[in-house]
Coordinates of C-alpha atoms in Angstrom, one line a residue:
Chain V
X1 CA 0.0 0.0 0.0
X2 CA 1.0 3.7 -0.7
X3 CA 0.5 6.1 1.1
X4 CA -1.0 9.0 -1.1
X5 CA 1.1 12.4 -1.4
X6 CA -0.8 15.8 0.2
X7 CA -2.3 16.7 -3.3
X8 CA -3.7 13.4 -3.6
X9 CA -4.7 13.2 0.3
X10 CA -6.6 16.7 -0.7
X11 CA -8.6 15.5 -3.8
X12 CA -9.5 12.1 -1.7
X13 CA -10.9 14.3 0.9
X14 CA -12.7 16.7 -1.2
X15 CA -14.4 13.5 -3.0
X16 CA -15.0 11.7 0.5
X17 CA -16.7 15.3 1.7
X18 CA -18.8 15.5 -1.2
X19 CA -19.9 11.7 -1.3
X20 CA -20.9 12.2 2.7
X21 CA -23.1 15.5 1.6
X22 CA -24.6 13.9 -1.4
X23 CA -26.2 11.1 0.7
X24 CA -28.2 13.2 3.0
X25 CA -31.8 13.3 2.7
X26 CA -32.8 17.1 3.4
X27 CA -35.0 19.8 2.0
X28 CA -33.5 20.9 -1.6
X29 CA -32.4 24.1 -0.6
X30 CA -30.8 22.9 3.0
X31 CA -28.9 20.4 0.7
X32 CA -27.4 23.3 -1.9
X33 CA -26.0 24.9 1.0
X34 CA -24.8 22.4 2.6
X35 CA -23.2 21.1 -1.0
X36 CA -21.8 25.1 -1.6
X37 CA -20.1 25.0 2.1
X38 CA -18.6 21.8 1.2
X39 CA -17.3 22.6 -2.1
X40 CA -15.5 26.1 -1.4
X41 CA -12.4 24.5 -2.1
X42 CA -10.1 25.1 1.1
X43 CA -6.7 23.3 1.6
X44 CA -8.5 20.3 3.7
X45 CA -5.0 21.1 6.3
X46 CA -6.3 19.2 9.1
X47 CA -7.5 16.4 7.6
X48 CA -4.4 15.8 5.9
X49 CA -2.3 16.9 9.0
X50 CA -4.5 13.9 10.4
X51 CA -3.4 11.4 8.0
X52 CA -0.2 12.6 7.7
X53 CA 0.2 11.5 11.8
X54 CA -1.7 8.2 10.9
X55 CA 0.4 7.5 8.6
X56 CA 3.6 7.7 9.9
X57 CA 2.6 4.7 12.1
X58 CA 0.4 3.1 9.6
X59 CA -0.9 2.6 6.1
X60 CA -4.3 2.0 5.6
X61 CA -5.8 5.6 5.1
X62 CA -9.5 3.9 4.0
X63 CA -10.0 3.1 7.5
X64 CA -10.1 6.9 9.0
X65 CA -12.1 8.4 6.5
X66 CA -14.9 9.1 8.9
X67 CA -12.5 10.7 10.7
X68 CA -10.6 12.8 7.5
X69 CA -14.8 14.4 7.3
X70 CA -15.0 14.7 11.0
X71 CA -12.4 17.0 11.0
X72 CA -13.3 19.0 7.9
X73 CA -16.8 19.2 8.6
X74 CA -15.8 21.3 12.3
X75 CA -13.3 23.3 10.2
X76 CA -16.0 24.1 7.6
X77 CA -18.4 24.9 10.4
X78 CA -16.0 27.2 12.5
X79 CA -16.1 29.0 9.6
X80 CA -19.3 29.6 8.4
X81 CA -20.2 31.1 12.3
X82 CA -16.7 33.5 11.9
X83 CA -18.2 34.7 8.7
X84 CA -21.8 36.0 10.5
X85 CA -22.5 39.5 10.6
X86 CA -22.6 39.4 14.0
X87 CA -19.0 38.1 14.2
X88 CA -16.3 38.9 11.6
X89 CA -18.9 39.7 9.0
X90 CA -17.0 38.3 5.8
X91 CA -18.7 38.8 2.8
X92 CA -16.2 36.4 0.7
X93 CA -14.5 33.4 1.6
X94 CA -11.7 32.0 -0.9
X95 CA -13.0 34.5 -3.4
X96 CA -16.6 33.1 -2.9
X97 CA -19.8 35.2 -1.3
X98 CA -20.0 33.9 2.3
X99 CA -23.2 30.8 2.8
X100 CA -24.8 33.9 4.4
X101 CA -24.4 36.0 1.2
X102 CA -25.3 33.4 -0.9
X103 CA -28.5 32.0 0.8
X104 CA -29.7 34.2 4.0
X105 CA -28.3 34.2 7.5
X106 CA -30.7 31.9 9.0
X107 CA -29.6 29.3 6.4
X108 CA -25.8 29.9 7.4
X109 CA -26.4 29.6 10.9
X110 CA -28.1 26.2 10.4
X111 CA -25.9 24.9 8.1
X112 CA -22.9 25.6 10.9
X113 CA -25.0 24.1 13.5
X114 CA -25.7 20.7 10.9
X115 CA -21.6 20.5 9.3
X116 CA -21.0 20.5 13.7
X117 CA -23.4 18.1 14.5
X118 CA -22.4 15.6 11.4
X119 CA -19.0 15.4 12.7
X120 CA -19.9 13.7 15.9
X121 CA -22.8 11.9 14.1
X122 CA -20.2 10.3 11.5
X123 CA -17.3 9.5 13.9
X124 CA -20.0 7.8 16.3
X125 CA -21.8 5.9 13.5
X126 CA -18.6 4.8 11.5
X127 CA -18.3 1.1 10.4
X128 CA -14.5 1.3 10.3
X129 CA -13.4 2.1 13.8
X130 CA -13.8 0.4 16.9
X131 CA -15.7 1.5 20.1
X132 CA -12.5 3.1 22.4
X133 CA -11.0 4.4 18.7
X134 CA -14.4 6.4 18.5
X135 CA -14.7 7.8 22.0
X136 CA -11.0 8.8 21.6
X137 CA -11.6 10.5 18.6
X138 CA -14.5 12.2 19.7
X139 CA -13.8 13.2 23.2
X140 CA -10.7 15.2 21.4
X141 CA -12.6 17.0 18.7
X142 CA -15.0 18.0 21.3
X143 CA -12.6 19.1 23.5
X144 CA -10.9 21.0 20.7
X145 CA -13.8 22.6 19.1
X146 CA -15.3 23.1 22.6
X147 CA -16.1 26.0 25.0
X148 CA -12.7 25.9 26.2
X149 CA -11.7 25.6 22.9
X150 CA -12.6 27.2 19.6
X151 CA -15.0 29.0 21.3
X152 CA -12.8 30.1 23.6
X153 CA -10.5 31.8 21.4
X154 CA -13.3 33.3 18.9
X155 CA -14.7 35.0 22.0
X156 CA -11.6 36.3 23.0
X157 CA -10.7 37.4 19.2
X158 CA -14.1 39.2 18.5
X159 CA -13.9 41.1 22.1
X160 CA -9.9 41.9 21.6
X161 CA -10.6 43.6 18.2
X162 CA -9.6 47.2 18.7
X163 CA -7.8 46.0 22.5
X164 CA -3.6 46.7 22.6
X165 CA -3.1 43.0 22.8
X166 CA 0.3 42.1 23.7
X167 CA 2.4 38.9 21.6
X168 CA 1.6 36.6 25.1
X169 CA -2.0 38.0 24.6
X170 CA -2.7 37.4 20.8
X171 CA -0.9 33.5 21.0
X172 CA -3.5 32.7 23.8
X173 CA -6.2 33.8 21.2
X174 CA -4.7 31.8 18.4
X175 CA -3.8 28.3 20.6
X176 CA -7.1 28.4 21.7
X177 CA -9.2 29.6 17.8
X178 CA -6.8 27.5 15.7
X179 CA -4.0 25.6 17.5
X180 CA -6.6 23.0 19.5
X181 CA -8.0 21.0 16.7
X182 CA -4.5 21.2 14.6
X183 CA -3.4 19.7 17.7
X184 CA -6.3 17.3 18.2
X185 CA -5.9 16.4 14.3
X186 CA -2.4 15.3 15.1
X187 CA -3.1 13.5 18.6
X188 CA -5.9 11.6 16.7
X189 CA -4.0 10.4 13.6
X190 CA -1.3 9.5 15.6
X191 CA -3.3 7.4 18.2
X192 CA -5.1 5.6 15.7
X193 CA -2.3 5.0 13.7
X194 CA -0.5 3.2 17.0
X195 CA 1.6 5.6 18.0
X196 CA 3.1 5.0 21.4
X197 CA 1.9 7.2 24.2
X198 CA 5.7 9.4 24.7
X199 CA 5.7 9.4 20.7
X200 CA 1.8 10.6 20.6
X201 CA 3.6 13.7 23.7
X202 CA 6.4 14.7 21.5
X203 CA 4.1 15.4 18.5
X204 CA 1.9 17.3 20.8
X205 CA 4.6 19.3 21.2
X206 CA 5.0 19.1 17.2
X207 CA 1.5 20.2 16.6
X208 CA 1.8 23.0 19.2
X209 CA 4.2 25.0 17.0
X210 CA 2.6 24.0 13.6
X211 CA -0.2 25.9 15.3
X212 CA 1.3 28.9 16.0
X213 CA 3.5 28.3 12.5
X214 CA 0.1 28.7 10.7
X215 CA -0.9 31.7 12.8
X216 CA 2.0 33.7 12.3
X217 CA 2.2 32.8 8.2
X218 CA -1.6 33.9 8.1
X219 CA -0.4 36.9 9.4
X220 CA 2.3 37.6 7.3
X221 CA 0.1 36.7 4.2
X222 CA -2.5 38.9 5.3
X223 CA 0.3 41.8 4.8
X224 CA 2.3 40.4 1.6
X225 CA 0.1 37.8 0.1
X226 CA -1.6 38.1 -3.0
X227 CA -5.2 39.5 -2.5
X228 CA -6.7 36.8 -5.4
X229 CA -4.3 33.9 -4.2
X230 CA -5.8 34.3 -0.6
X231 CA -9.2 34.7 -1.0
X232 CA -9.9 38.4 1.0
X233 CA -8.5 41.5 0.6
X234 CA -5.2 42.2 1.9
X235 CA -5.0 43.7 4.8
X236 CA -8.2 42.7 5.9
X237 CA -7.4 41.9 9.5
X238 CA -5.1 45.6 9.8
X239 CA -7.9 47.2 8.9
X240 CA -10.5 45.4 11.7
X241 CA -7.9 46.2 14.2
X242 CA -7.0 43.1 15.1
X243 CA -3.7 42.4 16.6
X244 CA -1.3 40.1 14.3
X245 CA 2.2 39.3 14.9
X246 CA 3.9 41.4 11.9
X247 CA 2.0 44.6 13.7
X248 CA 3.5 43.2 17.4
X249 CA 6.8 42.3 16.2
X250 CA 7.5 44.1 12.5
X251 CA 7.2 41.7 9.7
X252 CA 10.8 40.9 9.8
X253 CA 10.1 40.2 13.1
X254 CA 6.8 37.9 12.3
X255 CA 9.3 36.1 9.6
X256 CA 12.2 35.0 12.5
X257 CA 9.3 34.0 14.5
X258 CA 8.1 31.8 12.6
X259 CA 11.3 29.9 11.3
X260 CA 12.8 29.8 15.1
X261 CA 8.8 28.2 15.8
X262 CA 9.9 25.7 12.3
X263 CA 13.0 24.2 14.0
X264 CA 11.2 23.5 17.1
X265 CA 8.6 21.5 15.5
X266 CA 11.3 19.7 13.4
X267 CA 13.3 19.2 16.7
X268 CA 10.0 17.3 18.3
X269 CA 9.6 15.5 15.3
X270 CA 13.2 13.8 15.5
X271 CA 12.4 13.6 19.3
X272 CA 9.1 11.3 18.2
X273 CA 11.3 9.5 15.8
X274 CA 9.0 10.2 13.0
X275 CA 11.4 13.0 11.0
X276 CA 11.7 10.5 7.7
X277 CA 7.3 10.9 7.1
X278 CA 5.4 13.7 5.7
X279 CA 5.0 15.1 8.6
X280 CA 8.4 17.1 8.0
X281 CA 6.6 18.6 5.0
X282 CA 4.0 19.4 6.8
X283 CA 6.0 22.5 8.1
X284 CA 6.8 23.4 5.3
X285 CA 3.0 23.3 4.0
X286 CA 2.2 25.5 6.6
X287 CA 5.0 27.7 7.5
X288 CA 6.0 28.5 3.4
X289 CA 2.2 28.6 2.4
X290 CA 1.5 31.5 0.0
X291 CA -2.4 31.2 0.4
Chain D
X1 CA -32.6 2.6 45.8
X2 CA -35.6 4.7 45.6
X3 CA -37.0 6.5 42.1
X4 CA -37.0 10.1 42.0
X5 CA -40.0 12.0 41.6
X6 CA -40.4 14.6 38.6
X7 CA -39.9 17.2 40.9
X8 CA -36.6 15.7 42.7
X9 CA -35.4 14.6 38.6
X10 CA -35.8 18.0 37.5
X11 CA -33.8 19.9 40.7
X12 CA -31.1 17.3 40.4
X13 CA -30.7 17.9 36.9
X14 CA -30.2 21.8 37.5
X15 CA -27.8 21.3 40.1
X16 CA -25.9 18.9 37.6
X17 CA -26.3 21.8 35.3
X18 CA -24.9 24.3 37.5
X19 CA -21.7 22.0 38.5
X20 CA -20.9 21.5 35.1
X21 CA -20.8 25.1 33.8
X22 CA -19.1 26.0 37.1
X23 CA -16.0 24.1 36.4
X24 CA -15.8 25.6 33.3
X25 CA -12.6 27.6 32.8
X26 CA -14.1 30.4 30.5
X27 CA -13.2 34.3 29.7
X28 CA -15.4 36.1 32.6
X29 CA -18.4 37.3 30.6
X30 CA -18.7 34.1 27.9
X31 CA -18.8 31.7 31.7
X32 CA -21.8 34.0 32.5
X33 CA -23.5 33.8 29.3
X34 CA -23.0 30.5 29.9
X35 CA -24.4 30.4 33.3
X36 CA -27.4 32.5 32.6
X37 CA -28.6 29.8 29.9
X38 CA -28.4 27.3 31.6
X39 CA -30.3 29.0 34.7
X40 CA -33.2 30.3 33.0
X41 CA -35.0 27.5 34.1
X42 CA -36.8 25.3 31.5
X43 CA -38.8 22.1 32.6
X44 CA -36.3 20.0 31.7
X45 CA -38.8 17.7 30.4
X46 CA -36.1 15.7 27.9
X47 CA -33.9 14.5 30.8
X48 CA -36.6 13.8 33.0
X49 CA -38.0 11.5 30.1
X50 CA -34.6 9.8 29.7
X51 CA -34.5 9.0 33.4
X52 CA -38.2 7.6 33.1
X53 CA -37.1 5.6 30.3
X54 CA -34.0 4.3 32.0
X55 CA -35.3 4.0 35.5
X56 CA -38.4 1.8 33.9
X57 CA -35.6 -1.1 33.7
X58 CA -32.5 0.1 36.3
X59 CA -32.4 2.4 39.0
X60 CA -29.1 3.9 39.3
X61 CA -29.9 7.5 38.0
X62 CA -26.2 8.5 39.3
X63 CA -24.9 6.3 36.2
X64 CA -26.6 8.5 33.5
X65 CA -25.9 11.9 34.8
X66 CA -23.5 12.8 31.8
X67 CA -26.7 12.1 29.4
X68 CA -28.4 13.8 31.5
X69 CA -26.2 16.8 31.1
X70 CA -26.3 16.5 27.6
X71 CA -29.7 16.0 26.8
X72 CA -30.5 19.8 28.3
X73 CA -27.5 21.2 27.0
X74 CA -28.3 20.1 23.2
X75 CA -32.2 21.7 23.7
X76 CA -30.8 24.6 25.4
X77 CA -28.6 25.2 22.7
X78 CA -31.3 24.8 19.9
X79 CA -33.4 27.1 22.0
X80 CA -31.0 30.1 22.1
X81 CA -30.2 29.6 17.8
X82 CA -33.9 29.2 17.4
X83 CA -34.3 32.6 19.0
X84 CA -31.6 34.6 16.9
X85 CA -32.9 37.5 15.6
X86 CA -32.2 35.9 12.0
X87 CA -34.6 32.7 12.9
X88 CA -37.6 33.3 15.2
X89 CA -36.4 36.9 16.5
X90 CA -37.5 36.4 20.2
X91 CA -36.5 38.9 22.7
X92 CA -38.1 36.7 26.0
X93 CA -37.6 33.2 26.4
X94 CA -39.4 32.0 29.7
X95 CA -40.2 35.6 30.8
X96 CA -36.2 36.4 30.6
X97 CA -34.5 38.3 27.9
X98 CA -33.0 36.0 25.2
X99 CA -28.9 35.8 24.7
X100 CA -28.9 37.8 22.3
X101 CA -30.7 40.7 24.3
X102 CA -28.8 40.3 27.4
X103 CA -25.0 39.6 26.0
X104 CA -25.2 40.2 22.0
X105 CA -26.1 38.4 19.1
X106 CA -22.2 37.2 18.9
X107 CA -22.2 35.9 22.2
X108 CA -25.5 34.0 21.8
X109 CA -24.0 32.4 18.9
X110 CA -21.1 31.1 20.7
X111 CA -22.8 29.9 24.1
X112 CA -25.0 27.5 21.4
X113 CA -22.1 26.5 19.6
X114 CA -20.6 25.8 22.9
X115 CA -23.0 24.2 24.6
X116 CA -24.0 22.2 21.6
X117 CA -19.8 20.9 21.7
X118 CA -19.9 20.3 25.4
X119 CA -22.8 18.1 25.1
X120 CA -20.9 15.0 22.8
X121 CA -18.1 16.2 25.4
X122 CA -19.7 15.1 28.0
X123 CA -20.6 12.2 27.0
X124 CA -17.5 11.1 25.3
X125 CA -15.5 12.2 28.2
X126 CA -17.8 10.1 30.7
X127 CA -16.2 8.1 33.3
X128 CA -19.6 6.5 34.5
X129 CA -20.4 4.5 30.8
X130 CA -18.7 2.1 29.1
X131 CA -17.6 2.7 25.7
X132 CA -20.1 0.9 23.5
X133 CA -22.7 3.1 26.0
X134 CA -20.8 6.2 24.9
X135 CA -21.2 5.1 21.5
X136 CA -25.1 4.3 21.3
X137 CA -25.6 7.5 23.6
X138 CA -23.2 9.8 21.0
X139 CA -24.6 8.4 17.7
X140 CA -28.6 8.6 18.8
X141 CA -27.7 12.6 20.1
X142 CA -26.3 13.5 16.8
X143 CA -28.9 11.7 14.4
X144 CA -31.7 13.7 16.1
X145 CA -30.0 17.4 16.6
X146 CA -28.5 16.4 13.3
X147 CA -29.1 18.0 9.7
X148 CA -31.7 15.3 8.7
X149 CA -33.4 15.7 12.6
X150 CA -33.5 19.0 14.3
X151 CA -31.9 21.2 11.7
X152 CA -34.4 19.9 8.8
X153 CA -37.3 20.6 11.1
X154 CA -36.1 24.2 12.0
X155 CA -35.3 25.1 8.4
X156 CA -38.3 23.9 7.0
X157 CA -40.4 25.7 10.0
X158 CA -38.4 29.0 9.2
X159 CA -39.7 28.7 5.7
X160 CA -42.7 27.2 6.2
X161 CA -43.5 30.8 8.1
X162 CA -46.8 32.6 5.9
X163 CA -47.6 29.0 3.8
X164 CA -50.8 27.4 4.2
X165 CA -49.7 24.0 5.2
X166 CA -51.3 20.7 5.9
X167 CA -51.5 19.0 8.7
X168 CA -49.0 16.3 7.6
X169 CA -46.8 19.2 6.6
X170 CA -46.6 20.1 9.8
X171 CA -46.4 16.6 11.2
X172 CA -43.3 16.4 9.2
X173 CA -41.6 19.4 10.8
X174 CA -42.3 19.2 14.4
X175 CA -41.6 15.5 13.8
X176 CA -37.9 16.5 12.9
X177 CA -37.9 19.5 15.2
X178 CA -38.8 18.2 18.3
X179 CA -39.6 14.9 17.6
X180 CA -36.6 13.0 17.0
X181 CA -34.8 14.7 20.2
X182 CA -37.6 13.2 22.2
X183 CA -37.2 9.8 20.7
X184 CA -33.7 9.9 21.2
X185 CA -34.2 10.7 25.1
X186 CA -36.1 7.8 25.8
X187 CA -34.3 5.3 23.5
X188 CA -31.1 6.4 24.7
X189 CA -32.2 5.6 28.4
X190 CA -34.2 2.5 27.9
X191 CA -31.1 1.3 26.0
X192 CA -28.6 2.3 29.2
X193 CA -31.3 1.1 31.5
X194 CA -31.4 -2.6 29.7
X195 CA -34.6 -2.8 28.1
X196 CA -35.2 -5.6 25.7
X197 CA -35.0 -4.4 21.2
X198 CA -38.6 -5.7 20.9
X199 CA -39.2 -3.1 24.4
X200 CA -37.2 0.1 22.6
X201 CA -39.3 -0.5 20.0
X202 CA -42.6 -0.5 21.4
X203 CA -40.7 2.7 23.4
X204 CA -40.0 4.3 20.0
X205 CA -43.5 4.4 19.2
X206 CA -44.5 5.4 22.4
X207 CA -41.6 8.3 21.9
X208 CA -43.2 9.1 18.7
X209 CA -46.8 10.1 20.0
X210 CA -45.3 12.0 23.0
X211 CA -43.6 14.1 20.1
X212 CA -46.9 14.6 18.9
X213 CA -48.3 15.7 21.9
X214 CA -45.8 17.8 23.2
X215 CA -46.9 20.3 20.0
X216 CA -50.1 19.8 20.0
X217 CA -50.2 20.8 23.6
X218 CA -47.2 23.5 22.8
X219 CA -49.6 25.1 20.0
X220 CA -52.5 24.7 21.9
X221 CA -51.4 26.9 25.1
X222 CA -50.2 29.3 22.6
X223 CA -54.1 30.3 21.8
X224 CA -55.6 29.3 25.7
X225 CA -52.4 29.7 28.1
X226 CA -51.9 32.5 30.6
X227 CA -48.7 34.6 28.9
X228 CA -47.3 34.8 32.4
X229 CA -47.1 31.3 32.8
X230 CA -45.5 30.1 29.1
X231 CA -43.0 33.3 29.5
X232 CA -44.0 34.2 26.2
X233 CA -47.3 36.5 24.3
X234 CA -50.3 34.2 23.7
X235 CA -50.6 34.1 20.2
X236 CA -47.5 35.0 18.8
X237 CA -47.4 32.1 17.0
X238 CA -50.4 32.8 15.3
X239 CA -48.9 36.5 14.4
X240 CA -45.9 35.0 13.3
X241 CA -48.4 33.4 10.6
X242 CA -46.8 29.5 12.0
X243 CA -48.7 26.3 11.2
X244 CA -50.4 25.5 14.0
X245 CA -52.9 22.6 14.9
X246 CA -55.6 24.9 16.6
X247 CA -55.5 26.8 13.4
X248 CA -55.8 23.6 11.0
X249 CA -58.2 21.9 13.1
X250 CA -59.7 24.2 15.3
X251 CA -59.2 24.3 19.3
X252 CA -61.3 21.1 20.3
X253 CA -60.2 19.5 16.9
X254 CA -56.7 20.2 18.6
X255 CA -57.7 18.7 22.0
X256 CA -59.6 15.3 20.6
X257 CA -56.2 14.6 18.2
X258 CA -54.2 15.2 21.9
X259 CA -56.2 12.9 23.3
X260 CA -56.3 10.2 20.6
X261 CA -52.1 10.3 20.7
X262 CA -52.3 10.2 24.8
X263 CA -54.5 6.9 24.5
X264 CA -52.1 5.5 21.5
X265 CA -48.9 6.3 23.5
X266 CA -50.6 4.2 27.1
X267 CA -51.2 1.6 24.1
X268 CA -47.6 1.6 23.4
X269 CA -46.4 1.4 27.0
X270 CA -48.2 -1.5 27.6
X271 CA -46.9 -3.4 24.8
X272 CA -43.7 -2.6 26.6
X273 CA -45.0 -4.4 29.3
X274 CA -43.7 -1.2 31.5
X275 CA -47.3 0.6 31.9
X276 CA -46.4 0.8 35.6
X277 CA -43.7 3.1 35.8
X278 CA -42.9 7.3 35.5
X279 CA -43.5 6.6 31.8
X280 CA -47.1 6.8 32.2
X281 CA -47.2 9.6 33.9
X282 CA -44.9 11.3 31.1
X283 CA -47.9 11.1 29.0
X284 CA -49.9 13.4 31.6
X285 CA -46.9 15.5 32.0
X286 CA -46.8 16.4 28.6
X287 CA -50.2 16.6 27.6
X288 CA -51.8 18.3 30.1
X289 CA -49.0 21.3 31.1
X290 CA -50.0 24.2 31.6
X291 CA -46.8 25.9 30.4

């Protein structure tokens, strides 16, 4: 068995996301938005972060699939809610009017409250995974995407905007909004995969900086990236006030940051014994992203 | 061991309420949005059910307290989307402000998200059930607050609002929108409890009528009920232009298809063989409330 490189990972997932939405009975209209959320595109990072941990113990990818939509179907829902007027009110996602835009606002709240629910109804109801390998899973992306999770951190992003947060400040916001379920992704796929349990701790420690890796390169992009190759207009988060590392620190600054936080995570990967897997370019993926 | 009464049910399950959110390590104000939902009272009627379902067969009510937990939190959360000023637009909910009034609309989406997460947290994190429990509890929760349960029903009652529907129409929808919750609750506890597959199937039927009377019962205090008592203005269903079974079938046409689904569900319970127990007096409960 192979196991499949990251753009082939991405095009499985897109195909296993869009088989699970195509299969649900619901009222025509319920299903188009569900089928628009799903097929925005998006780089499908921690479902492939997932199988990237999985498969640095194992091979057999087929047998976490409910797990690869789990964790997309959360992402997908997180941001859906972001987008609300009553939150970030984004009009375009990936260069796409927001579900909001595109259908009404009721119809995006539902549709975030359905992709949320589905996750925990497709992880419980899987045929491929046994009973403990399910409760695992889902007591982690619950945790993750929890109160004390995601929530957490889009509480405390929303009600910072306009605050002089300092670096300590903005991290707790990101570790909490994004770092949880990158680090859940990687606990999973490495649990199910058979990781032992100090392996499974040193890529905790792995996903903690890929977390904050991805943060700080969001930020960067959001002042140098290209306005159509990100999806939003440049300078978008500047402009809402929100604190972002090249603002704290300069953007040379932001750029040090983030390759000092890129040897870390390559340090606990060698610690782990898992530097020869994809997980290496992983870092990469995240930290020299250009979108 | 003795049985709890509804009354002693429904205090222990808000102090179980209470002690949950109380351990939660949340920003100050999103613990008290928190805290105010899940005080606001409520009759707590889909717990009590479970533990009328489970106690019909076991009596260790301790056992069950993390469904217990999650049964209210999944209702509460539906309660404060379903109030959003894009769905139903209510600014009281059991004489109280809504969420939204008292916090902001932000806020109210974020306590439902949250409470929605820490419900399949709860549960999955259990240390009173086994894991196969956790399973059957996690996968029944998410099929009926799923898309094709809860969410359907919502969505097709949001834009069902000003059409002249049947009475099978709106069958369908409450079926989905409070229906399947309610069949969950007392499948999920005469499962845990140790009931017998031909005895949670008679309960499923039984489930199903006490769906139906719930709303019939729900729509007919909206025309006859005291507005202090249901916490909300008589009739505002009816201005909202809502389906409702007074307005289809006139209010003793109402009250004789109540009655007919309270004689079906006794039917059902003794099929069961467990017409002696709380479960009978569920049926009163929920068809002749007064709020």
């Amino acid at each position: 068995m192979n196991i499949l490189s990251f753009e082939q990972k991405q095009q499985s997932i897109n195909e296993q996301l869009q088989n699970k939405a195509e299969q649900l009975n619901l009222p025509e209209q319920l299903k188009s938005a569900v089928l628009y959320a799903l097929n925005a595109g998006g780089k499908r990072l921690r479902p492939i972060l997932m199988l990237a941990a999985y498969n640095a113990f194992s091979e057999d990818e087929e047998r976490v699939s409910d797990v690869v939509i789990a964790l997309e179907l959360i992402h997908t829902y997180s941001l859906i809610h972001d987008d609300l007027p009553a939150m970030d009110d984004d009009d375009f996602r990936r260069g796409q009017p927001t579900i909001h835009k595109q259908y009404d606002e009721a119809t995006a709240i539902l549709v975030g409250d359905g992709l949320l629910t589905l996750a925990f109804q497709v992880v419980s109801s899987s045929a491929k995974l046994e009973a403990e390998e399910k409760v695992f899973t889902l007591a982690e992306l619950s945790k993750a995407s929890g109160l004390e999770g995601m929530i957490a951190g889009q509480y405390l992003d929303l009600k910072g905007e306009g605050e002089h947060l300092t670096v300590e400040e903005l991290s707790r916001i990101h570790r909490h909004k994004t770092g949880e379920l990158i680090r859940g992704a990687v606990k999973i796929g490495a649990y199910l995969g058979g990781a032992t349990p100090p392996q499974i701790e040193a890529l905790d420690e792995y996903a903690s900086y890929l977390g904050l890796i991805f943060q700080v390169q969001d930020d960067i992009l959001d002042v140098t990236g290209d306005e159509e190759e990100i999806g939003k207009p440049v300078g978008s988060d500047v402009s809402l006030d929100k604190g972002t590392y090249p603002k704290l620190l300069g953007i040379n600054g932001a750029i040090e940051k983030r390759d000092d936080y890129m040897e870390r995570a390559q340090k606990a990967l060698r610690e782990a014994r898992v530097e020869n897997t994809q997980l290496m370019d992983i870092i990469e993926l995240f930290g020299k992203r250009s979108y």
